[in-house]
Coordinates of C-alpha atoms in Angstrom, one line a residue:
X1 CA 6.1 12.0 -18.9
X2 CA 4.4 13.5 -15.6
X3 CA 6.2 16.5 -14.1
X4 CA 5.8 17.5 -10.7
X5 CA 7.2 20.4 -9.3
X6 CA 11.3 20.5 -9.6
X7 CA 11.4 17.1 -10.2
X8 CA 10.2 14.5 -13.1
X9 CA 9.0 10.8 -13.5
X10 CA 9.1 9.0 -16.5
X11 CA 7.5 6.0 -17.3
X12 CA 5.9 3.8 -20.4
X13 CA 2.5 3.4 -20.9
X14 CA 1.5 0.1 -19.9
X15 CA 0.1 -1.0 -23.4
X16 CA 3.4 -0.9 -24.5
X17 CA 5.5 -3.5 -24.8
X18 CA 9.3 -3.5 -25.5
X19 CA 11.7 -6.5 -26.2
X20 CA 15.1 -7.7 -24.2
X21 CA 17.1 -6.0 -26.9
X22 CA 14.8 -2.9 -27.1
X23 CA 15.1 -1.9 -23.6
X24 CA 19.4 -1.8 -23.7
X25 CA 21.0 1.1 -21.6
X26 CA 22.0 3.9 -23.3
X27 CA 25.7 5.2 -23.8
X28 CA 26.7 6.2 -20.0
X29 CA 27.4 9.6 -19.2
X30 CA 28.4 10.8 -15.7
X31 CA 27.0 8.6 -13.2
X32 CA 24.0 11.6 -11.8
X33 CA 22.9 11.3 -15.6
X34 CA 23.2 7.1 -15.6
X35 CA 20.7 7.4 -12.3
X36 CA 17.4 9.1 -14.4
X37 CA 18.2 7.1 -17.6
X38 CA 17.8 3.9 -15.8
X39 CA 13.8 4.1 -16.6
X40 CA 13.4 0.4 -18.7
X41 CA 9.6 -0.3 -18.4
X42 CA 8.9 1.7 -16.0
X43 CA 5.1 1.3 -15.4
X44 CA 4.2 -2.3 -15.9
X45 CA 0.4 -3.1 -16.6
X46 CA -1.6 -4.5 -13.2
X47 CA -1.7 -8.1 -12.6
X48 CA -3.9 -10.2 -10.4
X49 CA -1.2 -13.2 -9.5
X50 CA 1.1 -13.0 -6.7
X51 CA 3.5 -15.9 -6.1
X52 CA 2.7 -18.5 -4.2
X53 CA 4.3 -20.1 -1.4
X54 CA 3.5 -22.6 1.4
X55 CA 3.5 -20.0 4.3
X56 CA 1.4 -17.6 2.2
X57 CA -1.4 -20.9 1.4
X58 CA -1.3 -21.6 5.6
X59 CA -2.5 -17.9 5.8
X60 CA -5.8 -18.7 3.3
X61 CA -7.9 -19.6 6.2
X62 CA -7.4 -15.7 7.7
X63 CA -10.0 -14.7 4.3
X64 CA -12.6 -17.0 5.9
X65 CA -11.3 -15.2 10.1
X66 CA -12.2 -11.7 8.7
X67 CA -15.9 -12.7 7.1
X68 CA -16.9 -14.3 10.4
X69 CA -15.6 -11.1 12.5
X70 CA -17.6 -9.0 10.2
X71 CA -20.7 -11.1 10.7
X72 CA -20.6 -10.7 14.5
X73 CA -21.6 -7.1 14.0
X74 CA -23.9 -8.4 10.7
X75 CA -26.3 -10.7 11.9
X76 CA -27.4 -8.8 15.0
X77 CA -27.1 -5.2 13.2
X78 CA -29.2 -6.3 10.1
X79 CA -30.8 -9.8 10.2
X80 CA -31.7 -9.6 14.0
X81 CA -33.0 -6.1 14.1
X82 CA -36.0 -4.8 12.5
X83 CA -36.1 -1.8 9.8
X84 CA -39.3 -0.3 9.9
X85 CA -38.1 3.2 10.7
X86 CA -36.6 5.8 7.8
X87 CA -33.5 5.7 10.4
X88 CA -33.2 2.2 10.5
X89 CA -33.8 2.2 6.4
X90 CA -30.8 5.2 6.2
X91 CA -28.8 3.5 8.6
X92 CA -28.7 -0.3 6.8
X93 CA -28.5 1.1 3.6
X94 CA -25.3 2.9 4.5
X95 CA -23.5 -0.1 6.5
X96 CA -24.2 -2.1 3.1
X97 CA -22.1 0.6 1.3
X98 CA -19.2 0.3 3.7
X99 CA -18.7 -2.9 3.5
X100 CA -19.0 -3.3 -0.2
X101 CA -16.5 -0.4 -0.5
X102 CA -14.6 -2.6 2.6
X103 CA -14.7 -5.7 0.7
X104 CA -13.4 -4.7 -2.6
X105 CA -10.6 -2.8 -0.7
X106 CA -9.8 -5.9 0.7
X107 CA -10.2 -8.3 -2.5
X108 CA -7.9 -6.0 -3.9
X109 CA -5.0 -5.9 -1.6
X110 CA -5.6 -9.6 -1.5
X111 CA -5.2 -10.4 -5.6
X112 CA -3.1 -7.6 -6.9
X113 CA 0.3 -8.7 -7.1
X114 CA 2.0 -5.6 -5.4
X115 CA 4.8 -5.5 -7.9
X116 CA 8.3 -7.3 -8.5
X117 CA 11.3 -6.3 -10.2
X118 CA 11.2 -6.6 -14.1
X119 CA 13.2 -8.9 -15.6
X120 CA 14.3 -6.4 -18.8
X121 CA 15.3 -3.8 -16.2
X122 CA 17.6 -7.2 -14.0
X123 CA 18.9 -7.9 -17.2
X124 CA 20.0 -4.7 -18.4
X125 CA 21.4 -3.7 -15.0
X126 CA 23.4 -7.0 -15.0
X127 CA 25.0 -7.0 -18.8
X128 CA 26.6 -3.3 -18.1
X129 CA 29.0 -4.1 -14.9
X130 CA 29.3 0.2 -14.6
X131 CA 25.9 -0.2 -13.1
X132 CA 26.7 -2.6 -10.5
X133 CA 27.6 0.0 -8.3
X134 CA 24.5 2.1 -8.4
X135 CA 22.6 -0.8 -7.0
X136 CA 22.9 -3.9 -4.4
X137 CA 21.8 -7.7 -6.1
X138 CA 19.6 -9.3 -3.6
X139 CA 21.3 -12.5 -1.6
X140 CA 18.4 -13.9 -1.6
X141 CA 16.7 -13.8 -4.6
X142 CA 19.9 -12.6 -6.8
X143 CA 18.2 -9.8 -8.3
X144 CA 19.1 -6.1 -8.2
X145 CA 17.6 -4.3 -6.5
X146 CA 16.0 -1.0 -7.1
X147 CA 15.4 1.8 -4.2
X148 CA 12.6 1.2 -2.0
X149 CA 12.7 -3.0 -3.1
X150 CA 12.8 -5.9 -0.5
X151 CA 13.0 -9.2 -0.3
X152 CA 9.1 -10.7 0.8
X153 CA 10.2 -14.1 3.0
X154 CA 6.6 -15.8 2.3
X155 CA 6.2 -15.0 -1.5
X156 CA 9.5 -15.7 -1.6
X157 CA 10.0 -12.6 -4.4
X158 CA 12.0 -9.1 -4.7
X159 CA 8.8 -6.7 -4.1
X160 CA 9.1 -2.9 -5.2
X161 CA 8.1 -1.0 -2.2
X162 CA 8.0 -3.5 0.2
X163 CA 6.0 -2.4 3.3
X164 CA 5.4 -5.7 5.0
X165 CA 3.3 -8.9 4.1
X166 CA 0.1 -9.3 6.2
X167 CA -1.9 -12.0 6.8
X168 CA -5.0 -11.0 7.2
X169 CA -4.6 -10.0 3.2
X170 CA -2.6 -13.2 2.3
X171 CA -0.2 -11.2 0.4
X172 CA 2.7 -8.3 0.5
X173 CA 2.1 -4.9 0.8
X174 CA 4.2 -3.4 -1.9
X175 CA 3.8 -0.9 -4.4
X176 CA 0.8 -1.8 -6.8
X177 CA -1.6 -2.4 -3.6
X178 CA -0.8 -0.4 -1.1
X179 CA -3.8 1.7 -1.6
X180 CA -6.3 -1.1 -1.2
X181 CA -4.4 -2.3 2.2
X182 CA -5.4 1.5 3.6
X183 CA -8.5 1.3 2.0
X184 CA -9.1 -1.6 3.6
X185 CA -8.1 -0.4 6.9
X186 CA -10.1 2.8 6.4
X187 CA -12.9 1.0 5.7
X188 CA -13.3 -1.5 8.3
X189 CA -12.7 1.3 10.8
X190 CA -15.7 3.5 9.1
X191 CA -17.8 0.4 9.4
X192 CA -17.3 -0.2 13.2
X193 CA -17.7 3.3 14.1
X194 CA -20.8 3.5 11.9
X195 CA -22.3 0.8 13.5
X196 CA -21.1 2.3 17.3
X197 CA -22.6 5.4 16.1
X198 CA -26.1 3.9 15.3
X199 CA -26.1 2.2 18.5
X200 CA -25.6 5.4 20.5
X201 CA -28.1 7.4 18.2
X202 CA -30.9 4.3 18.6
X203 CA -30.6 3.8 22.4
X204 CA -30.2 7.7 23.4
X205 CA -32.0 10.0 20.9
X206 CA -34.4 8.1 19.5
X207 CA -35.1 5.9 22.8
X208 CA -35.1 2.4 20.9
X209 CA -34.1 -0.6 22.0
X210 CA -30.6 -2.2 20.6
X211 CA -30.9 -5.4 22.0
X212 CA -33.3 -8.1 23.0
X213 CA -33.3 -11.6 24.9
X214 CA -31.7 -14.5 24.0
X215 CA -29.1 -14.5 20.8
X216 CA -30.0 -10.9 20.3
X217 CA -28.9 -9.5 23.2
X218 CA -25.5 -11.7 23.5
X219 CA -24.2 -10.9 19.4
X220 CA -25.2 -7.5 20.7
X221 CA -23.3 -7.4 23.5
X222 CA -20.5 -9.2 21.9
X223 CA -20.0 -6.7 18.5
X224 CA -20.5 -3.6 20.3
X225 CA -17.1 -4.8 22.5
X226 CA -15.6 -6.2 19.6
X227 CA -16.2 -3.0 17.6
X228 CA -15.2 -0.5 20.2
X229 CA -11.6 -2.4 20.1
X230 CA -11.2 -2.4 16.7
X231 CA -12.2 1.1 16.0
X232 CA -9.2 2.0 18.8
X233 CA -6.6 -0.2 17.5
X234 CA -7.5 -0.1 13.6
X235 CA -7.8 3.5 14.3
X236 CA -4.0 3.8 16.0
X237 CA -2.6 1.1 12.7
X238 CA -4.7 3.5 9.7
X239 CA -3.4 6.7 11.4
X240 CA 0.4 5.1 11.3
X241 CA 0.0 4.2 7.6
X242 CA -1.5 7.4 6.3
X243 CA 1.3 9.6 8.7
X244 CA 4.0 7.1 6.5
X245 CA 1.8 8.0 2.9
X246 CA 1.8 11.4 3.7
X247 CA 5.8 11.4 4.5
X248 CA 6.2 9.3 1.9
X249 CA 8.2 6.3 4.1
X250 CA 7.2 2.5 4.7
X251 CA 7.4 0.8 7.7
X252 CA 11.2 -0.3 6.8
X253 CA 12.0 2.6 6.3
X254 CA 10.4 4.6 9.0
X255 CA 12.2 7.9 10.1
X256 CA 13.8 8.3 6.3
X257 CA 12.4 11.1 4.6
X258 CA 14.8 10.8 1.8
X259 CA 11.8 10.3 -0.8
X260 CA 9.8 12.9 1.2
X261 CA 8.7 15.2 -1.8
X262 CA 5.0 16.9 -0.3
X263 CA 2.4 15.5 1.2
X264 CA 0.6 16.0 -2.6
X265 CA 3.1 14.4 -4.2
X266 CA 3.6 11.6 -1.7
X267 CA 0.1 10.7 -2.0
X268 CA 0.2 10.5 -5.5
X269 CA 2.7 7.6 -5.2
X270 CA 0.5 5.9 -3.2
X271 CA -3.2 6.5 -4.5
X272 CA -3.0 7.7 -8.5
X273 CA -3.1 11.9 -9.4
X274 CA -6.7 11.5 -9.8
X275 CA -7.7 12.9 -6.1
X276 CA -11.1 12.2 -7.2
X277 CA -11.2 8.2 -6.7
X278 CA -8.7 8.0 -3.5
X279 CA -11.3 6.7 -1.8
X280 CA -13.0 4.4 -4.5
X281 CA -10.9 0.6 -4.3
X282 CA -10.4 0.7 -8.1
X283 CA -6.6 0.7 -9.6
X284 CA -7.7 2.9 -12.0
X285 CA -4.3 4.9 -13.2
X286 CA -2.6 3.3 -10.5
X287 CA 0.1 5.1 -8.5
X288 CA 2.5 8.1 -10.2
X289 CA 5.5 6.3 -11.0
X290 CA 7.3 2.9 -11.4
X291 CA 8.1 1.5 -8.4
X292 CA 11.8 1.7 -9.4
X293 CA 12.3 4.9 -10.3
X294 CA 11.9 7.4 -7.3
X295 CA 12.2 11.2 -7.1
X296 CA 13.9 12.5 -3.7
X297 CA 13.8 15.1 -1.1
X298 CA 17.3 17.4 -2.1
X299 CA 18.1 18.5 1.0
X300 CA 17.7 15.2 2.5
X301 CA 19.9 13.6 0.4
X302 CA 22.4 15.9 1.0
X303 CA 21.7 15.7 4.6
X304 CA 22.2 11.7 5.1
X305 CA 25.3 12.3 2.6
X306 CA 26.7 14.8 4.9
X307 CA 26.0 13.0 7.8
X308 CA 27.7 9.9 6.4
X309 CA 31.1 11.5 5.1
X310 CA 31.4 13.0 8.8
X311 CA 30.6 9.9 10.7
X312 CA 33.7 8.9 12.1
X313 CA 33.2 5.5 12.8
X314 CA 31.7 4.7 9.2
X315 CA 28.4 2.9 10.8
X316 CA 25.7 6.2 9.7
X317 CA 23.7 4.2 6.9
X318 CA 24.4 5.5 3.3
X319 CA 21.2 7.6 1.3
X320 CA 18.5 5.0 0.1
X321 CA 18.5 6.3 -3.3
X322 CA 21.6 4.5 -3.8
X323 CA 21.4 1.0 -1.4
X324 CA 18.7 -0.2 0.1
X325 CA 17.8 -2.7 3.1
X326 CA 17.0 -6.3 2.7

């Protein structure tokens, strides 16, 4: 049990293991009670297996699209430049530490199934029809669906905390990975800027040259272009996905703050209680919670409850804690 603030998450261990008939709903009390109960193995252990689909095998080659951009900034920064300065030393040394951290961020996101609906918790929901209320079954997958879930179209499976799939990861952003995805984003950002920055400092304070003839000066020319765009448009996409970490949202549900509970909490959710390896791309405790069981903002609930019961026309959506989009 981890407690934070007002509200509580419980979950089991993932070295535990329970059975179909171990994992049975208990007696139903009023339907707010029924809501918390509805914990069946609640933290499932990581895996590295994702389903596989057609589309998602057609997006492989996009592994082999961001290893050549990288080298365009590579070859001329450290194979084509000389390091016979302390600078120059400082300066490769911590570019190869970016993109080790950047490549294991994006490994990662890549292999880490992001999470899918457990079949002990489907079954249970579906053998007690006094739940079938509390939750929507998917059309397409015909699974129920807890908050937060959608249906992924290219791995073809019911992901808890959908965000979006992306191709240049080859796999959904959902709840187990979404860490490494802005890792990975963070990363490749810090790595362009560092290598803008050592441009700037080589070329105007230390009065050495950053290019040369031939190849030299064309990859040169070519990754400090390349770089300065990604920088300003990685930069816009990691600032978007932190604001929707910090508010606790996805980019479905952009502009609900139903599950908004602190910008501490919310990050939590997303990156593990342990503040201390945010940064590092390990899974380590992995993210507070479930993925199916999810604390919410009181007064926003009661706000999008209000809202609903007065809309005349019947059309304001009803509070995600109890449906949820496909």
């Amino acid at each position: 049990r981890r407690v934070h603030g007002d509200f509580m998450i419980h979950f089991i261990s993932s070295d535990q293991s329970m059975s179909d008939s171990e994992c049975s709903l208990p007696d139903l009390q009023p339907i707010s009670t029924d809501a918390r109960k509805l914990t069946l193995l609640a933290k499932q252990p990581v895996t590295y297996c994702t389903g596989c689909s057609v589309a998602r095998a057609l997006t492989c080659p996009m592994s082999l699209f961001v290893v050549g951009l990288v080298s365009l900034t590579y070859i001329p920064h450290v194979l084509l430049t000389p390091h016979d300065t302390l600078f120059s030393l400082i300066d490769v040394t911590v570019f190869h530490i970016i993109l080790f951290l950047q490549f294991v961020s994006y490994f990662q996101c890549a292999l880490i199934d992001p999470g899918t609906v457990p079949p002990q918790w489907h079954n249970a929901v579906e053998n007690d029809e006094r739940y079938h209320s509390m939750f929507q079954r998917c059309r397409k997958s015909n699974m129920f669906k807890p908050p937060r879930s959608h249906f992924d179209s290219i791995t073809k499976r019911l992901v808890l905390n959908f965000d979006h799939f992306c191709p240049w990861v080859m796999n959904g952003v959902g709840f187990y990975n979404r860490k490494f995805f802005i890792l990975f984003l963070f990363y490749t950002v810090l790595a362009c800027a560092w290598y803008l920055m050592s441009v700037i400092i080589r070329k105007y304070l230390l009065g050495m040259s950053v290019s040369g003839p031939g190849l030299l000066g064309i990859l040169t020319l070519v990754s400090i272009i390349l770089d300065s765009v990604l920088v300003f448009v990685l930069g816009l996409f990691l600032a978007f996905h932190i604001n929707m970490a910090l508010k606790n949202e996805t980019t479905i549900e952009e502009g609900i703050n139903t599950y908004d509970v602190g910008w501490r909490n919310n990050l939590e959710q997303v990156f593990g209680a342990n503040p201390y390896v945010w940064l590092c791309p390990v899974f380590w405790d992995g993210p507070v919670g479930d993925g199916i069981n999810w604390p919410t903002n009181p007064d926003a609930t009661q706000e999008l409850r209000l809202l609903s019961e007065n809309s005349s026309n019947g059309g304001f959506p009803p509070s995600p804690s109890m449906s949820d989009y496909e």
